[in-house]
mmCIF file of C-alpha atoms in Angstrom:
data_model
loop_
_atom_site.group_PDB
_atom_site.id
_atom_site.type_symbol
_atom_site.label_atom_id
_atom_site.label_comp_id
_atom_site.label_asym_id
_atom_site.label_seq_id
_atom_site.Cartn_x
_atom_site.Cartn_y
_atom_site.Cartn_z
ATOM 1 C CA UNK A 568 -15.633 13.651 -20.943
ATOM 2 C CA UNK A 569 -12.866 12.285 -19.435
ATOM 3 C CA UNK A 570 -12.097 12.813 -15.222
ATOM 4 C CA UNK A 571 -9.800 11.268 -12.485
ATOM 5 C CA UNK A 572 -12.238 9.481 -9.564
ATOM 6 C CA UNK A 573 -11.261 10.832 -6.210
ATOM 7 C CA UNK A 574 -14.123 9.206 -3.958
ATOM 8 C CA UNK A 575 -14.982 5.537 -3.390
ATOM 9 C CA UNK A 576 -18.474 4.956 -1.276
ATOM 10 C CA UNK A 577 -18.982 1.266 -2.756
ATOM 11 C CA UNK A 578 -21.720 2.807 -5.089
ATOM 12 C CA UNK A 579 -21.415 6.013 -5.703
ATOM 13 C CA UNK A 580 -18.265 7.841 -7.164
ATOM 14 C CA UNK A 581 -17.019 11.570 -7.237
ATOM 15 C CA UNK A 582 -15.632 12.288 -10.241
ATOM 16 C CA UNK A 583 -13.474 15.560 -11.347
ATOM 17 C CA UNK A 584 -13.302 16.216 -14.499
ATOM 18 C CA UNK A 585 -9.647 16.238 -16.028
ATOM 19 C CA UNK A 586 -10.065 20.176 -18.152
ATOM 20 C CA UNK A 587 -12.777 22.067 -15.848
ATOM 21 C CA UNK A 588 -11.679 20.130 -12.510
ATOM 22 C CA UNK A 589 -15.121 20.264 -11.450
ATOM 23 C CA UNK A 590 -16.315 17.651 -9.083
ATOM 24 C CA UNK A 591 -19.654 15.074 -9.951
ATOM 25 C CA UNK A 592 -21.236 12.586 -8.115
ATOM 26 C CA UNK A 593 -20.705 9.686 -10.622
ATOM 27 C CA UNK A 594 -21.889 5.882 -10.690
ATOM 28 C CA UNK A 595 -21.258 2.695 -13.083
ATOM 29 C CA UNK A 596 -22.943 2.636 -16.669
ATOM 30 C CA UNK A 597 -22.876 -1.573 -17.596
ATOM 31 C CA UNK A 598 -20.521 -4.168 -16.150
ATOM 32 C CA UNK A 599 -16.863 -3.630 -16.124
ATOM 33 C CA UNK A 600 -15.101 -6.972 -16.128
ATOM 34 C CA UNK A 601 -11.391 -6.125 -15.575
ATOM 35 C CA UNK A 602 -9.655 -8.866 -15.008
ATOM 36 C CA UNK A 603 -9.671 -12.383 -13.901
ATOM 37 C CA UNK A 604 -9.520 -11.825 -10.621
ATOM 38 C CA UNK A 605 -12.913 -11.642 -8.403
ATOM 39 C CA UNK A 606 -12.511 -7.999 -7.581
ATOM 40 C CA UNK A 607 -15.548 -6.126 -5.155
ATOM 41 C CA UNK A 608 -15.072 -2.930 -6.470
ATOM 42 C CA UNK A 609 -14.333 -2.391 -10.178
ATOM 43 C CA UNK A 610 -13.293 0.849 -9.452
ATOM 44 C CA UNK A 611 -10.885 2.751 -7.544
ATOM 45 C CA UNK A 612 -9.777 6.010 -6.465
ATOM 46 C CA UNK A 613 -6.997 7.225 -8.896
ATOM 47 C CA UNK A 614 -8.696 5.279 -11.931
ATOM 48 C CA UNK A 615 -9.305 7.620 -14.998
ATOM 49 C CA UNK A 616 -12.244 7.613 -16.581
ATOM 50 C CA UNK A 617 -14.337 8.376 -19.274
ATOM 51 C CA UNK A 618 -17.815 9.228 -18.480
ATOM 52 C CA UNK A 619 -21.267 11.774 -19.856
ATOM 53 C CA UNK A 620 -23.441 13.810 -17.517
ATOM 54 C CA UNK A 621 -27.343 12.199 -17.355
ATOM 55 C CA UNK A 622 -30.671 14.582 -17.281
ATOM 56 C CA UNK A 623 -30.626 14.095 -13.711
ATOM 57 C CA UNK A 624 -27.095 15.487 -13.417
ATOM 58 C CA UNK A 625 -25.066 12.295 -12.641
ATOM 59 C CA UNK A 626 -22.301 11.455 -14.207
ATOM 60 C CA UNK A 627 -22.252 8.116 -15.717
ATOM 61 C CA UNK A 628 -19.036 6.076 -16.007
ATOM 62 C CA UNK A 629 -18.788 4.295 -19.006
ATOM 63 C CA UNK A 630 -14.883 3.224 -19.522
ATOM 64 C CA UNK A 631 -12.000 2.758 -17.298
ATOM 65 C CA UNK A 632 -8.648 3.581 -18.640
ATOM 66 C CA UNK A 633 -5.880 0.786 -18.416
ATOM 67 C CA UNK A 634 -4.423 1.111 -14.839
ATOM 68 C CA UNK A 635 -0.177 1.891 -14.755
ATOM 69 C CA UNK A 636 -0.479 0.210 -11.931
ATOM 70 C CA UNK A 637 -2.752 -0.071 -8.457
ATOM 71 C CA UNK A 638 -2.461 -1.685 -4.970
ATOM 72 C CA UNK A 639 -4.732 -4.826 -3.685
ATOM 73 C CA UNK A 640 -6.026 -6.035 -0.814
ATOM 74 C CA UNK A 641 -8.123 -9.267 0.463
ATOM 75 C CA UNK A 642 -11.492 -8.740 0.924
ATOM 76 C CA UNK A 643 -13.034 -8.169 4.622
ATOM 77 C CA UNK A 644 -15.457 -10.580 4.422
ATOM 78 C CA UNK A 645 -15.080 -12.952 1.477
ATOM 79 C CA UNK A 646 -11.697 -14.411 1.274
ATOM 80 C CA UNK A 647 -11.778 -15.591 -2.248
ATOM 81 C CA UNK A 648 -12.519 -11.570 -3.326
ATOM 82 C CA UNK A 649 -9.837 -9.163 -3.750
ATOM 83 C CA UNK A 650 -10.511 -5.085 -3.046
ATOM 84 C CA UNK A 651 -8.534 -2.435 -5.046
ATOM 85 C CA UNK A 652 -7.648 -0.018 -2.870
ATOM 86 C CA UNK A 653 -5.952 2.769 -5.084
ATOM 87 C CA UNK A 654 -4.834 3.172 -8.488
ATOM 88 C CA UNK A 655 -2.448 5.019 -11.002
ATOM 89 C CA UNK A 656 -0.074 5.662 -7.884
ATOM 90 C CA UNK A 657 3.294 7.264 -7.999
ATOM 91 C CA UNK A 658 4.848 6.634 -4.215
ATOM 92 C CA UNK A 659 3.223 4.662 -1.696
ATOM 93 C CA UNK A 660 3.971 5.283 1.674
ATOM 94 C CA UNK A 661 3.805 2.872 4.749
ATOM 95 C CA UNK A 662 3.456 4.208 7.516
ATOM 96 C CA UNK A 663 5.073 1.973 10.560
ATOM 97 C CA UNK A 664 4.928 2.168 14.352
ATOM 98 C CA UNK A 665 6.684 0.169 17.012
ATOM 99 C CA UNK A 666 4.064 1.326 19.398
ATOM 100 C CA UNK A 667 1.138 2.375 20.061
ATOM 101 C CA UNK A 668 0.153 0.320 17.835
ATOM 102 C CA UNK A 669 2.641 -1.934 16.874
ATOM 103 C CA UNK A 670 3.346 -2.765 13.463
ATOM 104 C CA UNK A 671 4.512 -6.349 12.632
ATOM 105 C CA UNK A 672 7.499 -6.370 10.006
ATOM 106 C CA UNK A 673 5.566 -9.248 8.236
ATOM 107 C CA UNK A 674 2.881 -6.499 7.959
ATOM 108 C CA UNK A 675 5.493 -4.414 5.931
ATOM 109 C CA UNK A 676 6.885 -6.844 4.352
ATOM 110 C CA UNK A 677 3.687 -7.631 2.623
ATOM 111 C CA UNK A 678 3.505 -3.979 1.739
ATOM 112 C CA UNK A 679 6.708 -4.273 0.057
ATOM 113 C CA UNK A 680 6.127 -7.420 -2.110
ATOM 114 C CA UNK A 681 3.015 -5.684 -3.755
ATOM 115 C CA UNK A 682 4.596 -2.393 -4.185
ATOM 116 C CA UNK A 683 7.278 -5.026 -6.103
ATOM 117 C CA UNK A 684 5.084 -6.770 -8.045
ATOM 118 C CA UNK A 685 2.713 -3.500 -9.125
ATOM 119 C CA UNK A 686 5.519 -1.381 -10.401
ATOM 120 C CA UNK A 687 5.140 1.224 -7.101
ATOM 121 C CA UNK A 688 8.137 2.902 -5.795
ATOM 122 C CA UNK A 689 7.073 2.842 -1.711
ATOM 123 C CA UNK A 690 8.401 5.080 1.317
ATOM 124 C CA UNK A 691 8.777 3.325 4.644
ATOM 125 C CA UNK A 692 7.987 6.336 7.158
ATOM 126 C CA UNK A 693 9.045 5.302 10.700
ATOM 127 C CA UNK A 694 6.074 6.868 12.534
ATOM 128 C CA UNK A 695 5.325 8.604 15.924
ATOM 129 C CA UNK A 696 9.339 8.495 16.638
ATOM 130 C CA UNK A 697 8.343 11.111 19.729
ATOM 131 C CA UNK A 698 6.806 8.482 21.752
ATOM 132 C CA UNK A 699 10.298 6.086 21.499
ATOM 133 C CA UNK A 700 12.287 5.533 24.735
ATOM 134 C CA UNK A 701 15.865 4.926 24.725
ATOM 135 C CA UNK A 702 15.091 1.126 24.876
ATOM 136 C CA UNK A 703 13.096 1.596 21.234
ATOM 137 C CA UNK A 704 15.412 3.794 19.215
ATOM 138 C CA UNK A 705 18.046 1.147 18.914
ATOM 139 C CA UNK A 706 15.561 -1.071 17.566
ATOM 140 C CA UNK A 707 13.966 1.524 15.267
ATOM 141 C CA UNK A 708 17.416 2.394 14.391
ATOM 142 C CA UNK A 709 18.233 -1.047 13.248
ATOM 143 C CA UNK A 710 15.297 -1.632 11.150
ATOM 144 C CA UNK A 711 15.606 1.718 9.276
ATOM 145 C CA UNK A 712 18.971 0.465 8.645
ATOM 146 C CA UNK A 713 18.063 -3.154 7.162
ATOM 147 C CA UNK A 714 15.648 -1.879 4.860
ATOM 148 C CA UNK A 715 17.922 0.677 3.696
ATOM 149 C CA UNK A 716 20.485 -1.639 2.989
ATOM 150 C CA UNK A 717 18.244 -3.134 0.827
ATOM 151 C CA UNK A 718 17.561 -0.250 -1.036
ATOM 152 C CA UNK A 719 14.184 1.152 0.355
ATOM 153 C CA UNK A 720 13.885 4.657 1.556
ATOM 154 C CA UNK A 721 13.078 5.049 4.962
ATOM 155 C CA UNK A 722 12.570 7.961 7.329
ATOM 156 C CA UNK A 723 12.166 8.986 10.884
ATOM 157 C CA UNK A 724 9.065 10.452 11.520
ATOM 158 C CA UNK A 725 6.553 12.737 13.862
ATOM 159 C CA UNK A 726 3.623 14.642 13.471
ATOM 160 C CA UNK A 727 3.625 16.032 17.043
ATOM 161 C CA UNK A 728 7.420 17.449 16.644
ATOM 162 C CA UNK A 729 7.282 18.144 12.809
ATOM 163 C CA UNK A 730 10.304 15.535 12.692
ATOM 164 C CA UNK A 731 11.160 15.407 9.096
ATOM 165 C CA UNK A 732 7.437 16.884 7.744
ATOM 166 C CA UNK A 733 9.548 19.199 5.114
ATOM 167 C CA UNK A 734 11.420 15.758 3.854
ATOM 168 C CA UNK A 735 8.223 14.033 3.459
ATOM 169 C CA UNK A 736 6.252 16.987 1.413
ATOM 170 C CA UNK A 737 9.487 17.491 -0.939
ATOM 171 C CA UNK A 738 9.081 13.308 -1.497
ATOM 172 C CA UNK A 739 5.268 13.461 -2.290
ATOM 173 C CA UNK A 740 5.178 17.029 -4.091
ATOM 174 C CA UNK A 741 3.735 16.958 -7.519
ATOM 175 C CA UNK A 742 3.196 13.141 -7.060
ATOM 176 C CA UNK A 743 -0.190 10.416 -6.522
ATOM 177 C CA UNK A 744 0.531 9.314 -3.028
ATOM 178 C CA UNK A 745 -1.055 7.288 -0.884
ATOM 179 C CA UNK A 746 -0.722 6.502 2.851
ATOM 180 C CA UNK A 747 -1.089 2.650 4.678
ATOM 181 C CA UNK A 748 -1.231 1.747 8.084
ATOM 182 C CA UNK A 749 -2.964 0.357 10.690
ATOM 183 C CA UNK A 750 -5.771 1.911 11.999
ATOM 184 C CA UNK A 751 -4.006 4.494 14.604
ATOM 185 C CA UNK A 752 -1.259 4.755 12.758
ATOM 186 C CA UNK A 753 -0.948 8.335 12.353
ATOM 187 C CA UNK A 754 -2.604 8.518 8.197
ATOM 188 C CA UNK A 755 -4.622 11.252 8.579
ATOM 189 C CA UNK A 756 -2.965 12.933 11.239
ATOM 190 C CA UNK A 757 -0.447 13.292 8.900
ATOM 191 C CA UNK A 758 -1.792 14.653 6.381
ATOM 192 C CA UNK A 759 -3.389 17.366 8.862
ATOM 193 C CA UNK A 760 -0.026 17.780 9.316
ATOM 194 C CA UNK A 761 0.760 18.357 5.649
ATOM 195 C CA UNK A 762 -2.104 20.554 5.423
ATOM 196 C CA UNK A 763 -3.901 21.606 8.346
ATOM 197 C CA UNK A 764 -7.119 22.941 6.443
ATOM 198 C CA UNK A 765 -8.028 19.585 5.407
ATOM 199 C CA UNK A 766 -8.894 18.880 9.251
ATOM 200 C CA UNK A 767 -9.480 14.899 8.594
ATOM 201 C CA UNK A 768 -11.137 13.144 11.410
ATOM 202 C CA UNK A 769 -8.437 11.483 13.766
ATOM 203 C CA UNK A 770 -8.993 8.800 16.646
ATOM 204 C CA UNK A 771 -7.287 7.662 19.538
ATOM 205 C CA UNK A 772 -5.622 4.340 20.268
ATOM 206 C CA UNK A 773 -7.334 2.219 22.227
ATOM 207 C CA UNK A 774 -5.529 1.777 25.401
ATOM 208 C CA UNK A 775 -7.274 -1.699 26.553
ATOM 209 C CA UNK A 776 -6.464 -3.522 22.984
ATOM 210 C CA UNK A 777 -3.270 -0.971 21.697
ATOM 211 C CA UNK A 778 -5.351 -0.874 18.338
ATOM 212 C CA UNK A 779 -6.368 1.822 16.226
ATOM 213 C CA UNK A 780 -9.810 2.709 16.114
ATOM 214 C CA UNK A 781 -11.147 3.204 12.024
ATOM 215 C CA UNK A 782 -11.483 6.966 11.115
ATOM 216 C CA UNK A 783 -11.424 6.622 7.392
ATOM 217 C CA UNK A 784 -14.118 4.650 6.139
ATOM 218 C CA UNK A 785 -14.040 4.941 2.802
ATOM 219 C CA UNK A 786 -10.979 6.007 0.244
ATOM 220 C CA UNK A 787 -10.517 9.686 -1.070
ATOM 221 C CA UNK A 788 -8.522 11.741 -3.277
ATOM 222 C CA UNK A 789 -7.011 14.994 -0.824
ATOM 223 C CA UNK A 790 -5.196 17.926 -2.852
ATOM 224 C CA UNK A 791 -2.590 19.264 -1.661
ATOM 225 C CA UNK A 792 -1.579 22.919 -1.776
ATOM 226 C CA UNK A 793 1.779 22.172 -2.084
ATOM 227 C CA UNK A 794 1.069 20.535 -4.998
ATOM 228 C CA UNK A 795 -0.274 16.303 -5.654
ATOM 229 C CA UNK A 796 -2.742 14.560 -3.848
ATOM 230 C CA UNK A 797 -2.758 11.735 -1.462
ATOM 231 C CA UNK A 798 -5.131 9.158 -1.124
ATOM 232 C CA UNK A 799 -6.453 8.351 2.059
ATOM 233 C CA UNK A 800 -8.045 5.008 2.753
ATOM 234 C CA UNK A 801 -9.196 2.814 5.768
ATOM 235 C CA UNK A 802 -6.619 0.877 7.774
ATOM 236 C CA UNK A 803 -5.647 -2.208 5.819
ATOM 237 C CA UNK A 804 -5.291 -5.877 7.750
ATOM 238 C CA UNK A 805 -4.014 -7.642 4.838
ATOM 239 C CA UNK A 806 -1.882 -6.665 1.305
ATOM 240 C CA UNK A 807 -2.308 -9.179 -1.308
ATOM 241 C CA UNK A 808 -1.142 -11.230 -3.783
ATOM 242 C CA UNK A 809 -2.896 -12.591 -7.038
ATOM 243 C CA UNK A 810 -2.067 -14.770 -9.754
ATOM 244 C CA UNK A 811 1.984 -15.102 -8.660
ATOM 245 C CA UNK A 812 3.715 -18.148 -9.342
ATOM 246 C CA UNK A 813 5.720 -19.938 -6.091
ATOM 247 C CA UNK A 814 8.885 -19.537 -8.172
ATOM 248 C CA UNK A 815 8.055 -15.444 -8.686
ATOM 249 C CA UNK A 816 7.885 -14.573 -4.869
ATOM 250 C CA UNK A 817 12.244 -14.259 -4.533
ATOM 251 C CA UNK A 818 11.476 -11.684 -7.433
ATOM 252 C CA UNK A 819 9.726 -9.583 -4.845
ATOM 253 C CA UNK A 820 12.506 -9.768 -2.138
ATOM 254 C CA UNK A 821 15.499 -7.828 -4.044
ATOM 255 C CA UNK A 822 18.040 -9.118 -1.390
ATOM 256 C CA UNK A 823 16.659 -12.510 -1.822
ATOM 257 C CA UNK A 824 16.659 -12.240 -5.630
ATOM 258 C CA UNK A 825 20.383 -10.920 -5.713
ATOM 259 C CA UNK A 826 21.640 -13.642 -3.346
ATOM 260 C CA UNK A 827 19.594 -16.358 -5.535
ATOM 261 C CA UNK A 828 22.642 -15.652 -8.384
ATOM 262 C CA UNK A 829 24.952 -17.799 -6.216
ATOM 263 C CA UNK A 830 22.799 -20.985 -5.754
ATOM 264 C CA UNK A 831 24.162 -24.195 -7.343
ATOM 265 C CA UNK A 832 20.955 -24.720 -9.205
ATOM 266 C CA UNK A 833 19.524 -22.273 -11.092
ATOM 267 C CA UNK A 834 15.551 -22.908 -9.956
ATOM 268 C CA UNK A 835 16.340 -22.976 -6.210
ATOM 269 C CA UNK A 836 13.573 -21.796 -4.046
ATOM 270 C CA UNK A 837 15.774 -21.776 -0.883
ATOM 271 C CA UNK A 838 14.230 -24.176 1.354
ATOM 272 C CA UNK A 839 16.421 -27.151 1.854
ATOM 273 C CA UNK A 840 18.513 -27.338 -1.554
ATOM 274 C CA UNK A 841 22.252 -28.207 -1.110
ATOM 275 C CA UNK A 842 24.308 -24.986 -1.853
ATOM 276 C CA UNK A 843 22.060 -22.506 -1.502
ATOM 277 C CA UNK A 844 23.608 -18.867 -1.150
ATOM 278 C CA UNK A 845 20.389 -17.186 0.117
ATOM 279 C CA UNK A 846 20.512 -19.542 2.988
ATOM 280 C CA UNK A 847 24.351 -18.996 3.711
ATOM 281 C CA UNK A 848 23.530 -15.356 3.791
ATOM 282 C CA UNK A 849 20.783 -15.526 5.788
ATOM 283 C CA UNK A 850 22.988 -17.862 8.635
ATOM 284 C CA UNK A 851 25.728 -14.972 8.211
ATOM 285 C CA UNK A 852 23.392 -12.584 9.248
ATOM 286 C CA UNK A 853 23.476 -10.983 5.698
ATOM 287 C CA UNK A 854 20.011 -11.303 5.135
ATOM 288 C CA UNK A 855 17.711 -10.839 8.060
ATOM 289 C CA UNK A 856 16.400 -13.716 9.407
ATOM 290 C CA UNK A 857 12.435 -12.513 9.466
ATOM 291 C CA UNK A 858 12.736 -11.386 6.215
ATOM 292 C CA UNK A 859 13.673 -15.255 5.152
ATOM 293 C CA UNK A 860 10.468 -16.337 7.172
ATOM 294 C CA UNK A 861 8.210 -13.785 5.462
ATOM 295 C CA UNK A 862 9.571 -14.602 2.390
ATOM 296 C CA UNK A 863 9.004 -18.411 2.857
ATOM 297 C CA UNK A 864 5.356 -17.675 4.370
ATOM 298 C CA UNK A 865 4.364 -16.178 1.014
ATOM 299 C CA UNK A 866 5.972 -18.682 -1.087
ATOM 300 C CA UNK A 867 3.793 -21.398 1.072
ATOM 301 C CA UNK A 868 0.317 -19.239 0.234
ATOM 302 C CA UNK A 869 1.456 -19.473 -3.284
ATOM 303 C CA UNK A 870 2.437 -23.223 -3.224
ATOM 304 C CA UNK A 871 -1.304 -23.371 -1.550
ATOM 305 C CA UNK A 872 -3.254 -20.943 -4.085
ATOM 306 C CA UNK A 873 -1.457 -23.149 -6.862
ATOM 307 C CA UNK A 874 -2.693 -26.410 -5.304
ATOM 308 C CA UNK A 875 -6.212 -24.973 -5.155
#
């Protein structure tokens, strides 16, 4: 039998099955060794699977088809493990706030770079755009803009005044979507928003620390009516990168990467080389300055992860 896994507990599964789309509760059958990387989970939501029903009624996984592509994650607690946190995804959307919390850009920059390097078209949604004074829609405003001129797709959004909800349901229709964010971001008030019968838990800010308090503890597969389904998962700290090269990390910053075609030498990694285009951009204002510094963060953790 072959399904789709739509629930993630750590050891159990849930499992619908691809013809029937009836639900089972589902666990592993032998050791799945997936790749080289030390991974805590070997499977995610989104992964298809082939699996048999037991006497006792479980379904037992026995093979994981090849992934088209999935996002990753450090691990909590053991910083040499990586976590999965969804698979087979077509759109990934980010969801970012300038308050309550606030969302560093090095946050979504991260977010961006493994969306580039996994193959997943993403969605920057500027979040709870209701609770922006005049002072913070200029600088909304211009950070829509820079990573527009780049060539991401990026929207104003709000749950509490239905600001572009109808723009984001055409986007995800028919489509594997998933949401990221801090904790408090607005994830699964959104997709109450989306579709109000799925009445997902939702928690309040904190006011003392600005921080999101955790409402989703574990990932799952939501259906929309509308057609699709969304994956909703725990707030994420930390994206990640595994296995990239320090020379592959301009790859993942397109206007990085385009500006890199004017550099005197053809393996400059824009740090101090004479003639370097990306940096004369980057003084001109044409590239934004904490884009550069993100960029050159990650190209440090890959100069380190190389060294180790």
């Amino acid at each position: 039998m072959k399904g789709l896994v739509t629930k993630s507990t750590g050891s159990w599964y849930q499992v619908m099955e691809e013809s029937s789309r009836e639900f089972f509760e589902a666990r592993i059958r032998g050791k799945f060794k997936l790749q080289k990387i030390r991974l805590t989970n070997p499977l995610a939501v989104g992964d298809r699977v082939e699996f048999q029903i037991g006497e006792d009624g479980v379904a037992w996984i026995t093979k994981i088809e090849p992934r088209e592509n999935y996002l990753i994650r450090k691990s909590v607690n053991l910083s040499k493990e990586f976590h999965i946190i969804a698979a087979n995804l077509d759109i990934a959307c980010f969801l970012f706030t300038l308050k309550n919390p606030e969302t560093s850009t090095g946050f979504l920059d991260r977010f961006l770079v493994c969306c580039e390097a996994y193959s997943i078209p993403p969605l920057i949604l500027f979040n709870k755009w209701d609770l922006l004074d005049e002072q913070d829609i200029p600088l909304a405003e211009s950070l829509m803009e820079i990573y527009q001129n780049i060539g991401y797709e990026a929207i104003s959004l709000s749950s509490v005044s239905n600001l572009n909800l109808e723009s984001i349901k055409a986007k995800i229709q028919d489509k594997t979507s998933v949401f990221f964010g801090h904790s408090g971001s607005g994830k699964s008030t959104l997709v109450n928003s989306l579709q109000p019968g799925l009445n997902l838990k939702t928690g309040e800010v904190s006011a003392a620390h600005l921080k999101g308090r955790h409402t989703t503890t574990f990932a799952q597969m939501h259906f929309w009516d509308f057609g699709g389904a969304v994956i909703d998962t725990p707030g994420v700290r930390e994206f990640a990168l595994t296995e990239v090269e320090p020379d592959e990390v301009q790859h993942y910053f397109p206007e990085i990467l385009s500006a890199a075609e004017g550099c005197k030498y053809y393996n400059c990694m824009h740090i101090s080389e004479p003639q370097c285009a990306v940096a004369a951009k980057v003084e001109a204002g044409e590239i934004a300055e904490f884009r550069f510094a993100d960029y050159l963060k990650l190209l440090a953790e890959a100069q380190e992860a190389q060294i180790k």
